[in-house]
Amino acid sequence: MEPPKVQPSMHAHLTQQELSTLQPIIQRYHQPMHPPTSAATNTCTSLMVQRIEAPAAAVWPIVRAFDRPQTYKHFIRACEMVDGNGGGVGSKRRVTVVSGLPATTSVERLEILDDENRVLSFRVVGGDHRLKDYVSVTSVNEVISDVNSSEVYCVVLESYVVEIPEGNSWEDTRLFVDTIVRLNLQNLRNVVMANSLHGCEGLGNLRICDH
Ligand code: A8S
């Protein structure tokens, strides 16, 4: 089965207002998802969209913290830096995933950390799992509300390219990875919402308090 092209289905989920803001970012960071090589037939790509009712200043610090993915990523139990401190391209981290997955660890290299456009990208370079050559790009985009122009919210985009593991189909791979990414992005929204509720930043701990 021919993999569907990313663009039309994705655009269907975005409003005109969002699209005009996001177009340059999509073209620059989320578009080169179909590498023009023969290997392309063996890769799976996708793009996920998550809206968060908060300004980028509340979302980007969480996403950009390459050394602390467990703040919002669902299946990550621990993270240690194995090269650099996460502040620049080339830093590497080793994440340990929770049990029950077909994986234990993943070694990941920071490929893009762009504070101006709020874009982070990493590549899987090792570890014990089945997602070879996984590369993702996450961008945090602030959009002006078309209901009330003094309000802003975020559209977080996450695209990925991954090699289809031997013995798996394109559909299996896409379902597996889309599910992980969707959960991560939903959790990111929950963390941002919990932070704004408690007037604190970057912690992501939901605490019960009486004020
Ligand atoms: C991310 C995205 C993904 C992480 C996958 C897709 C992973 O950490 C998990 C299970 C695996 O089988 C592969 O942004 C791997 O982290 C949760 C260990 C890489």
PDB file of C-alpha atoms and ligand atoms in Angstrom:
ATOM      1  CA  MET A   1       0.000   0.000   0.000  1.00  0.00           C
ATOM      2  CA  GLU A   2       1.310   3.425  -0.977  1.00  0.00           C
ATOM      3  CA  PRO A   3       1.887   5.567   2.149  1.00  0.00           C
ATOM      4  CA  PRO A   4      -0.392   8.610   2.082  1.00  0.00           C
ATOM      5  CA  LYS A   5       1.333  11.963   1.653  1.00  0.00           C
ATOM      6  CA  VAL A   6       1.609  13.883   4.893  1.00  0.00           C
ATOM      7  CA  GLN A   7       0.580  17.295   3.724  1.00  0.00           C
ATOM      8  CA  PRO A   8      -3.096  17.157   2.697  1.00  0.00           C
ATOM      9  CA  SER A   9      -4.315  15.225   5.737  1.00  0.00           C
ATOM     10  CA  MET A  10      -2.348  17.469   8.038  1.00  0.00           C
ATOM     11  CA  HIS A  11      -3.664  20.664   6.515  1.00  0.00           C
ATOM     12  CA  ALA A  12      -7.168  19.414   7.089  1.00  0.00           C
ATOM     13  CA  HIS A  13      -6.535  19.716  10.834  1.00  0.00           C
ATOM     14  CA  LEU A  14      -5.331  23.302  10.757  1.00  0.00           C
ATOM     15  CA  THR A  15      -7.382  26.487  10.416  1.00  0.00           C
ATOM     16  CA  GLN A  16      -6.471  29.109   7.808  1.00  0.00           C
ATOM     17  CA  GLN A  17      -5.138  31.356  10.568  1.00  0.00           C
ATOM     18  CA  GLU A  18      -2.929  28.565  11.924  1.00  0.00           C
ATOM     19  CA  LEU A  19      -1.783  27.571   8.479  1.00  0.00           C
ATOM     20  CA  SER A  20      -0.593  31.063   7.593  1.00  0.00           C
ATOM     21  CA  THR A  21       1.460  31.211  10.809  1.00  0.00           C
ATOM     22  CA  LEU A  22       2.785  27.662  10.491  1.00  0.00           C
ATOM     23  CA  GLN A  23       3.503  27.465   6.767  1.00  0.00           C
ATOM     24  CA  PRO A  24       7.122  28.707   6.900  1.00  0.00           C
ATOM     25  CA  ILE A  25       7.958  26.452   9.865  1.00  0.00           C
ATOM     26  CA  ILE A  26       6.351  23.430   8.226  1.00  0.00           C
ATOM     27  CA  GLN A  27       8.245  24.061   5.015  1.00  0.00           C
ATOM     28  CA  ARG A  28      11.556  24.583   6.764  1.00  0.00           C
ATOM     29  CA  TYR A  29      11.434  21.970   9.519  1.00  0.00           C
ATOM     30  CA  HIS A  30       8.647  19.451   8.989  1.00  0.00           C
ATOM     31  CA  GLN A  31       8.669  19.064   5.230  1.00  0.00           C
ATOM     32  CA  PRO A  32      11.890  17.197   4.327  1.00  0.00           C
ATOM     33  CA  MET A  33      10.158  14.093   5.576  1.00  0.00           C
ATOM     34  CA  HIS A  34      10.355  12.189   2.308  1.00  0.00           C
ATOM     35  CA  PRO A  35      14.066  11.730   1.777  1.00  0.00           C
ATOM     36  CA  PRO A  36      14.601  11.484  -1.980  1.00  0.00           C
ATOM     37  CA  THR A  37      16.490   8.196  -1.722  1.00  0.00           C
ATOM     38  CA  SER A  38      15.545   4.642  -2.522  1.00  0.00           C
ATOM     39  CA  ALA A  39      15.472   3.989   1.239  1.00  0.00           C
ATOM     40  CA  ALA A  40      12.393   6.223   1.389  1.00  0.00           C
ATOM     41  CA  THR A  41      10.160   3.288   0.514  1.00  0.00           C
ATOM     42  CA  ASN A  42      11.243   1.636   3.738  1.00  0.00           C
ATOM     43  CA  THR A  43      10.507   4.571   6.026  1.00  0.00           C
ATOM     44  CA  CYS A  44       7.449   5.707   7.861  1.00  0.00           C
ATOM     45  CA  THR A  45       6.691   9.388   8.432  1.00  0.00           C
ATOM     46  CA  SER A  46       4.008  11.304  10.222  1.00  0.00           C
ATOM     47  CA  LEU A  47       3.129  14.697  11.605  1.00  0.00           C
ATOM     48  CA  MET A  48       1.158  15.241  14.794  1.00  0.00           C
ATOM     49  CA  VAL A  49      -0.593  18.419  15.909  1.00  0.00           C
ATOM     50  CA  GLN A  50      -1.307  19.425  19.516  1.00  0.00           C
ATOM     51  CA  ARG A  51      -2.930  22.692  20.558  1.00  0.00           C
ATOM     52  CA  ILE A  52      -2.122  24.073  24.010  1.00  0.00           C
ATOM     53  CA  GLU A  53      -4.026  27.004  25.481  1.00  0.00           C
ATOM     54  CA  ALA A  54      -0.945  28.828  26.719  1.00  0.00           C
ATOM     55  CA  PRO A  55       1.709  31.169  25.340  1.00  0.00           C
ATOM     56  CA  ALA A  56       4.907  29.709  23.892  1.00  0.00           C
ATOM     57  CA  ALA A  57       6.842  30.965  26.934  1.00  0.00           C
ATOM     58  CA  ALA A  58       5.010  28.346  29.020  1.00  0.00           C
ATOM     59  CA  VAL A  59       5.592  25.486  26.568  1.00  0.00           C
ATOM     60  CA  TRP A  60       9.006  25.930  24.966  1.00  0.00           C
ATOM     61  CA  PRO A  61      11.096  25.672  28.185  1.00  0.00           C
ATOM     62  CA  ILE A  62       9.670  22.184  28.761  1.00  0.00           C
ATOM     63  CA  VAL A  63      10.244  21.025  25.191  1.00  0.00           C
ATOM     64  CA  ARG A  64      13.758  22.500  24.892  1.00  0.00           C
ATOM     65  CA  ALA A  65      15.076  20.736  28.031  1.00  0.00           C
ATOM     66  CA  PHE A  66      16.881  17.943  26.168  1.00  0.00           C
ATOM     67  CA  ASP A  67      18.273  16.604  29.452  1.00  0.00           C
ATOM     68  CA  ARG A  68      14.797  16.206  31.011  1.00  0.00           C
ATOM     69  CA  PRO A  69      12.474  14.461  28.523  1.00  0.00           C
ATOM     70  CA  GLN A  70      10.769  12.603  31.377  1.00  0.00           C
ATOM     71  CA  THR A  71       9.087  15.900  32.372  1.00  0.00           C
ATOM     72  CA  TYR A  72       6.435  15.203  29.745  1.00  0.00           C
ATOM     73  CA  LYS A  73       7.307  12.030  27.831  1.00  0.00           C
ATOM     74  CA  HIS A  74       5.042   9.250  28.859  1.00  0.00           C
ATOM     75  CA  PHE A  75       7.228   6.147  28.769  1.00  0.00           C
ATOM     76  CA  ILE A  76      10.556   7.564  29.890  1.00  0.00           C
ATOM     77  CA  ARG A  77      11.648   6.596  33.376  1.00  0.00           C
ATOM     78  CA  ALA A  78      15.070   8.197  33.545  1.00  0.00           C
ATOM     79  CA  CYS A  79      17.542  10.169  31.480  1.00  0.00           C
ATOM     80  CA  GLU A  80      21.289  10.673  31.788  1.00  0.00           C
ATOM     81  CA  MET A  81      23.544  12.779  29.607  1.00  0.00           C
ATOM     82  CA  VAL A  82      26.320  10.801  27.944  1.00  0.00           C
ATOM     83  CA  ASP A  83      27.786  13.693  25.918  1.00  0.00           C
ATOM     84  CA  GLY A  84      27.423  17.442  26.544  1.00  0.00           C
ATOM     85  CA  ASN A  85      24.839  19.026  28.823  1.00  0.00           C
ATOM     86  CA  GLY A  86      21.868  19.277  26.459  1.00  0.00           C
ATOM     87  CA  GLY A  87      22.511  22.936  25.715  1.00  0.00           C
ATOM     88  CA  GLY A  88      23.800  22.475  22.194  1.00  0.00           C
ATOM     89  CA  VAL A  89      23.765  20.350  19.050  1.00  0.00           C
ATOM     90  CA  GLY A  90      25.741  17.127  19.465  1.00  0.00           C
ATOM     91  CA  SER A  91      24.706  16.497  23.074  1.00  0.00           C
ATOM     92  CA  LYS A  92      23.666  12.908  23.674  1.00  0.00           C
ATOM     93  CA  ARG A  93      21.312  11.446  26.257  1.00  0.00           C
ATOM     94  CA  ARG A  94      20.503   7.908  27.261  1.00  0.00           C
ATOM     95  CA  VAL A  95      16.872   7.397  28.196  1.00  0.00           C
ATOM     96  CA  THR A  96      15.531   4.396  30.085  1.00  0.00           C
ATOM     97  CA  VAL A  97      11.975   3.441  29.215  1.00  0.00           C
ATOM     98  CA  VAL A  98       9.348   1.911  31.504  1.00  0.00           C
ATOM     99  CA  SER A  99       8.859  -1.841  31.436  1.00  0.00           C
ATOM    100  CA  GLY A 100       6.274  -3.445  29.173  1.00  0.00           C
ATOM    101  CA  LEU A 101       7.603  -1.953  25.945  1.00  0.00           C
ATOM    102  CA  PRO A 102       9.721  -3.705  23.291  1.00  0.00           C
ATOM    103  CA  ALA A 103      12.631  -1.515  24.437  1.00  0.00           C
ATOM    104  CA  THR A 104      14.831  -0.737  27.436  1.00  0.00           C
ATOM    105  CA  THR A 105      17.083   2.190  26.508  1.00  0.00           C
ATOM    106  CA  SER A 106      17.615   4.668  23.707  1.00  0.00           C
ATOM    107  CA  VAL A 107      20.627   6.885  22.980  1.00  0.00           C
ATOM    108  CA  GLU A 108      19.599  10.143  21.318  1.00  0.00           C
ATOM    109  CA  ARG A 109      21.590  12.993  19.784  1.00  0.00           C
ATOM    110  CA  LEU A 110      20.435  16.612  19.759  1.00  0.00           C
ATOM    111  CA  GLU A 111      20.308  17.742  16.117  1.00  0.00           C
ATOM    112  CA  ILE A 112      18.550  21.139  16.277  1.00  0.00           C
ATOM    113  CA  LEU A 113      17.984  23.500  19.208  1.00  0.00           C
ATOM    114  CA  ASP A 114      16.622  26.742  17.762  1.00  0.00           C
ATOM    115  CA  ASP A 115      15.356  29.116  20.460  1.00  0.00           C
ATOM    116  CA  GLU A 116      14.301  31.759  17.976  1.00  0.00           C
ATOM    117  CA  ASN A 117      11.919  29.507  16.050  1.00  0.00           C
ATOM    118  CA  ARG A 118      11.410  27.178  19.042  1.00  0.00           C
ATOM    119  CA  VAL A 119      12.448  24.003  17.247  1.00  0.00           C
ATOM    120  CA  LEU A 120      14.101  20.907  18.715  1.00  0.00           C
ATOM    121  CA  SER A 121      15.178  17.839  16.791  1.00  0.00           C
ATOM    122  CA  PHE A 122      16.850  14.646  17.921  1.00  0.00           C
ATOM    123  CA  ARG A 123      18.058  11.477  16.263  1.00  0.00           C
ATOM    124  CA  VAL A 124      18.177   7.992  17.751  1.00  0.00           C
ATOM    125  CA  VAL A 125      21.780   6.805  17.499  1.00  0.00           C
ATOM    126  CA  GLY A 126      21.733   3.691  19.667  1.00  0.00           C
ATOM    127  CA  GLY A 127      20.092   1.741  22.414  1.00  0.00           C
ATOM    128  CA  ASP A 128      18.097  -1.395  22.793  1.00  0.00           C
ATOM    129  CA  HIS A 129      14.852  -1.065  20.835  1.00  0.00           C
ATOM    130  CA  ARG A 130      13.387  -1.501  17.355  1.00  0.00           C
ATOM    131  CA  LEU A 131      13.127   2.090  16.121  1.00  0.00           C
ATOM    132  CA  LYS A 132      16.250   2.420  13.988  1.00  0.00           C
ATOM    133  CA  ASP A 133      17.094   5.759  12.452  1.00  0.00           C
ATOM    134  CA  TYR A 134      14.315   7.594  14.226  1.00  0.00           C
ATOM    135  CA  VAL A 135      14.500  11.367  13.754  1.00  0.00           C
ATOM    136  CA  SER A 136      11.907  13.788  15.030  1.00  0.00           C
ATOM    137  CA  VAL A 137      11.365  17.531  14.873  1.00  0.00           C
ATOM    138  CA  THR A 138       9.196  19.352  17.413  1.00  0.00           C
ATOM    139  CA  SER A 139       8.205  22.999  16.966  1.00  0.00           C
ATOM    140  CA  VAL A 140       6.300  25.218  19.378  1.00  0.00           C
ATOM    141  CA  ASN A 141       4.332  27.829  17.462  1.00  0.00           C
ATOM    142  CA  GLU A 142       2.421  30.727  18.971  1.00  0.00           C
ATOM    143  CA  VAL A 143      -0.800  31.585  17.165  1.00  0.00           C
ATOM    144  CA  ILE A 144      -3.092  34.576  17.697  1.00  0.00           C
ATOM    145  CA  SER A 145      -6.639  33.508  18.500  1.00  0.00           C
ATOM    146  CA  ASP A 146      -9.119  34.411  15.763  1.00  0.00           C
ATOM    147  CA  VAL A 147     -11.869  34.785  18.384  1.00  0.00           C
ATOM    148  CA  ASN A 148     -10.006  37.268  20.575  1.00  0.00           C
ATOM    149  CA  SER A 149      -6.914  38.799  19.015  1.00  0.00           C
ATOM    150  CA  SER A 150      -5.387  39.646  22.402  1.00  0.00           C
ATOM    151  CA  GLU A 151      -5.211  35.933  23.194  1.00  0.00           C
ATOM    152  CA  VAL A 152      -2.504  33.567  22.042  1.00  0.00           C
ATOM    153  CA  TYR A 153      -2.198  29.788  22.146  1.00  0.00           C
ATOM    154  CA  CYS A 154       0.313  27.249  20.899  1.00  0.00           C
ATOM    155  CA  VAL A 155       0.256  24.747  18.116  1.00  0.00           C
ATOM    156  CA  VAL A 156       2.926  22.130  18.757  1.00  0.00           C
ATOM    157  CA  LEU A 157       3.932  20.177  15.669  1.00  0.00           C
ATOM    158  CA  GLU A 158       5.936  16.969  15.833  1.00  0.00           C
ATOM    159  CA  SER A 159       7.061  15.151  12.730  1.00  0.00           C
ATOM    160  CA  TYR A 160       9.198  12.045  12.503  1.00  0.00           C
ATOM    161  CA  VAL A 161      10.890   9.719  10.069  1.00  0.00           C
ATOM    162  CA  VAL A 162      11.692   6.140  11.049  1.00  0.00           C
ATOM    163  CA  GLU A 163      12.839   2.992   9.338  1.00  0.00           C
ATOM    164  CA  ILE A 164      10.166   0.303   9.284  1.00  0.00           C
ATOM    165  CA  PRO A 165      11.508  -2.527  11.482  1.00  0.00           C
ATOM    166  CA  GLU A 166      11.974  -5.882   9.796  1.00  0.00           C
ATOM    167  CA  GLY A 167       8.878  -8.010  10.095  1.00  0.00           C
ATOM    168  CA  ASN A 168       6.608  -5.005  10.704  1.00  0.00           C
ATOM    169  CA  SER A 169       4.310  -3.215   8.290  1.00  0.00           C
ATOM    170  CA  TRP A 170       4.108   0.483   7.560  1.00  0.00           C
ATOM    171  CA  GLU A 171       0.729   0.576   9.348  1.00  0.00           C
ATOM    172  CA  ASP A 172       2.078  -1.142  12.506  1.00  0.00           C
ATOM    173  CA  THR A 173       5.013   1.232  12.676  1.00  0.00           C
ATOM    174  CA  ARG A 174       2.917   4.331  12.163  1.00  0.00           C
ATOM    175  CA  LEU A 175       0.347   3.243  14.746  1.00  0.00           C
ATOM    176  CA  PHE A 176       3.045   2.427  17.323  1.00  0.00           C
ATOM    177  CA  VAL A 177       4.990   5.667  16.935  1.00  0.00           C
ATOM    178  CA  ASP A 178       1.933   7.923  16.475  1.00  0.00           C
ATOM    179  CA  THR A 179       0.547   6.535  19.738  1.00  0.00           C
ATOM    180  CA  ILE A 180       3.753   7.338  21.665  1.00  0.00           C
ATOM    181  CA  VAL A 181       4.032  10.829  20.152  1.00  0.00           C
ATOM    182  CA  ARG A 182       0.346  11.608  20.715  1.00  0.00           C
ATOM    183  CA  LEU A 183       0.580  10.575  24.375  1.00  0.00           C
ATOM    184  CA  ASN A 184       3.713  12.677  24.821  1.00  0.00           C
ATOM    185  CA  LEU A 185       2.063  15.749  23.301  1.00  0.00           C
ATOM    186  CA  GLN A 186      -1.115  15.302  25.345  1.00  0.00           C
ATOM    187  CA  ASN A 187       1.019  14.938  28.442  1.00  0.00           C
ATOM    188  CA  LEU A 188       2.943  18.079  27.479  1.00  0.00           C
ATOM    189  CA  ARG A 189      -0.362  19.949  27.428  1.00  0.00           C
ATOM    190  CA  ASN A 190      -1.299  18.512  30.854  1.00  0.00           C
ATOM    191  CA  VAL A 191       2.036  19.595  32.325  1.00  0.00           C
ATOM    192  CA  VAL A 192       1.677  23.132  30.928  1.00  0.00           C
ATOM    193  CA  MET A 193      -1.884  23.379  32.250  1.00  0.00           C
ATOM    194  CA  ALA A 194      -0.850  22.105  35.698  1.00  0.00           C
ATOM    195  CA  ASN A 195       2.026  24.591  35.811  1.00  0.00           C
ATOM    196  CA  SER A 196      -0.187  27.553  34.942  1.00  0.00           C
ATOM    197  CA  LEU A 197      -2.737  26.467  37.539  1.00  0.00           C
ATOM    198  CA  HIS A 198      -0.091  26.480  40.234  1.00  0.00           C
ATOM    199  CA  GLY A 199       1.790  29.516  39.015  1.00  0.00           C
ATOM    200  CA  CYS A 200       5.061  27.676  38.752  1.00  0.00           C
ATOM    201  CA  GLU A 201       7.215  26.896  35.754  1.00  0.00           C
ATOM    202  CA  GLY A 202       8.987  23.912  34.381  1.00  0.00           C
ATOM    203  CA  LEU A 203       8.330  21.415  37.142  1.00  0.00           C
ATOM    204  CA  GLY A 204       5.355  19.555  35.834  1.00  0.00           C
ATOM    205  CA  ASN A 205       4.423  18.176  39.215  1.00  0.00           C
ATOM    206  CA  LEU A 206       0.729  18.252  39.849  1.00  0.00           C
ATOM    207  CA  ARG A 207       0.306  19.150  43.487  1.00  0.00           C
ATOM    208  CA  ILE A 208      -2.820  19.444  45.540  1.00  0.00           C
ATOM    209  CA  CYS A 209      -2.998  22.761  47.330  1.00  0.00           C
ATOM    210  CA  ASP A 210      -5.721  24.717  49.099  1.00  0.00           C
ATOM    211  CA  HIS A 211      -5.445  28.121  47.406  1.00  0.00           C
TER     212      HIS A 211
HETATM  213  C1  A8S B   1      10.120  10.289  21.637  1.00  0.00           C
HETATM  214  C2  A8S B   1       9.497   9.376  20.676  1.00  0.00           C
HETATM  215  C3  A8S B   1       9.523   8.027  20.610  1.00  0.00           C
HETATM  216  C4  A8S B   1      10.189   7.235  21.596  1.00  0.00           C
HETATM  217  C5  A8S B   1      10.320   5.911  21.596  1.00  0.00           C
HETATM  218  C6  A8S B   1       8.833   7.367  19.464  1.00  0.00           C
HETATM  219  C7  A8S B   1      10.973   5.089  22.636  1.00  0.00           C
HETATM  220  O1  A8S B   1      11.576   5.916  23.619  1.00  0.00           O
HETATM  221  C8  A8S B   1       9.892   4.255  23.276  1.00  0.00           C
HETATM  222  C9  A8S B   1       9.656   2.951  22.878  1.00  0.00           C
HETATM  223  C10 A8S B   1      10.401   2.321  21.872  1.00  0.00           C
HETATM  224  O2  A8S B   1      10.167   1.175  21.519  1.00  0.00           O
HETATM  225  C11 A8S B   1      11.468   3.086  21.201  1.00  0.00           C
HETATM  226  O3  A8S B   1      10.033  11.501  21.422  1.00  0.00           O
HETATM  227  C12 A8S B   1      12.066   4.176  22.049  1.00  0.00           C
HETATM  228  O4  A8S B   1      10.708   9.872  22.646  1.00  0.00           O
HETATM  229  C13 A8S B   1       9.007   4.891  24.310  1.00  0.00           C
HETATM  230  C14 A8S B   1      12.887   3.542  23.180  1.00  0.00           C
HETATM  231  C15 A8S B   1      13.013   4.989  21.153  1.00  0.00           C
END
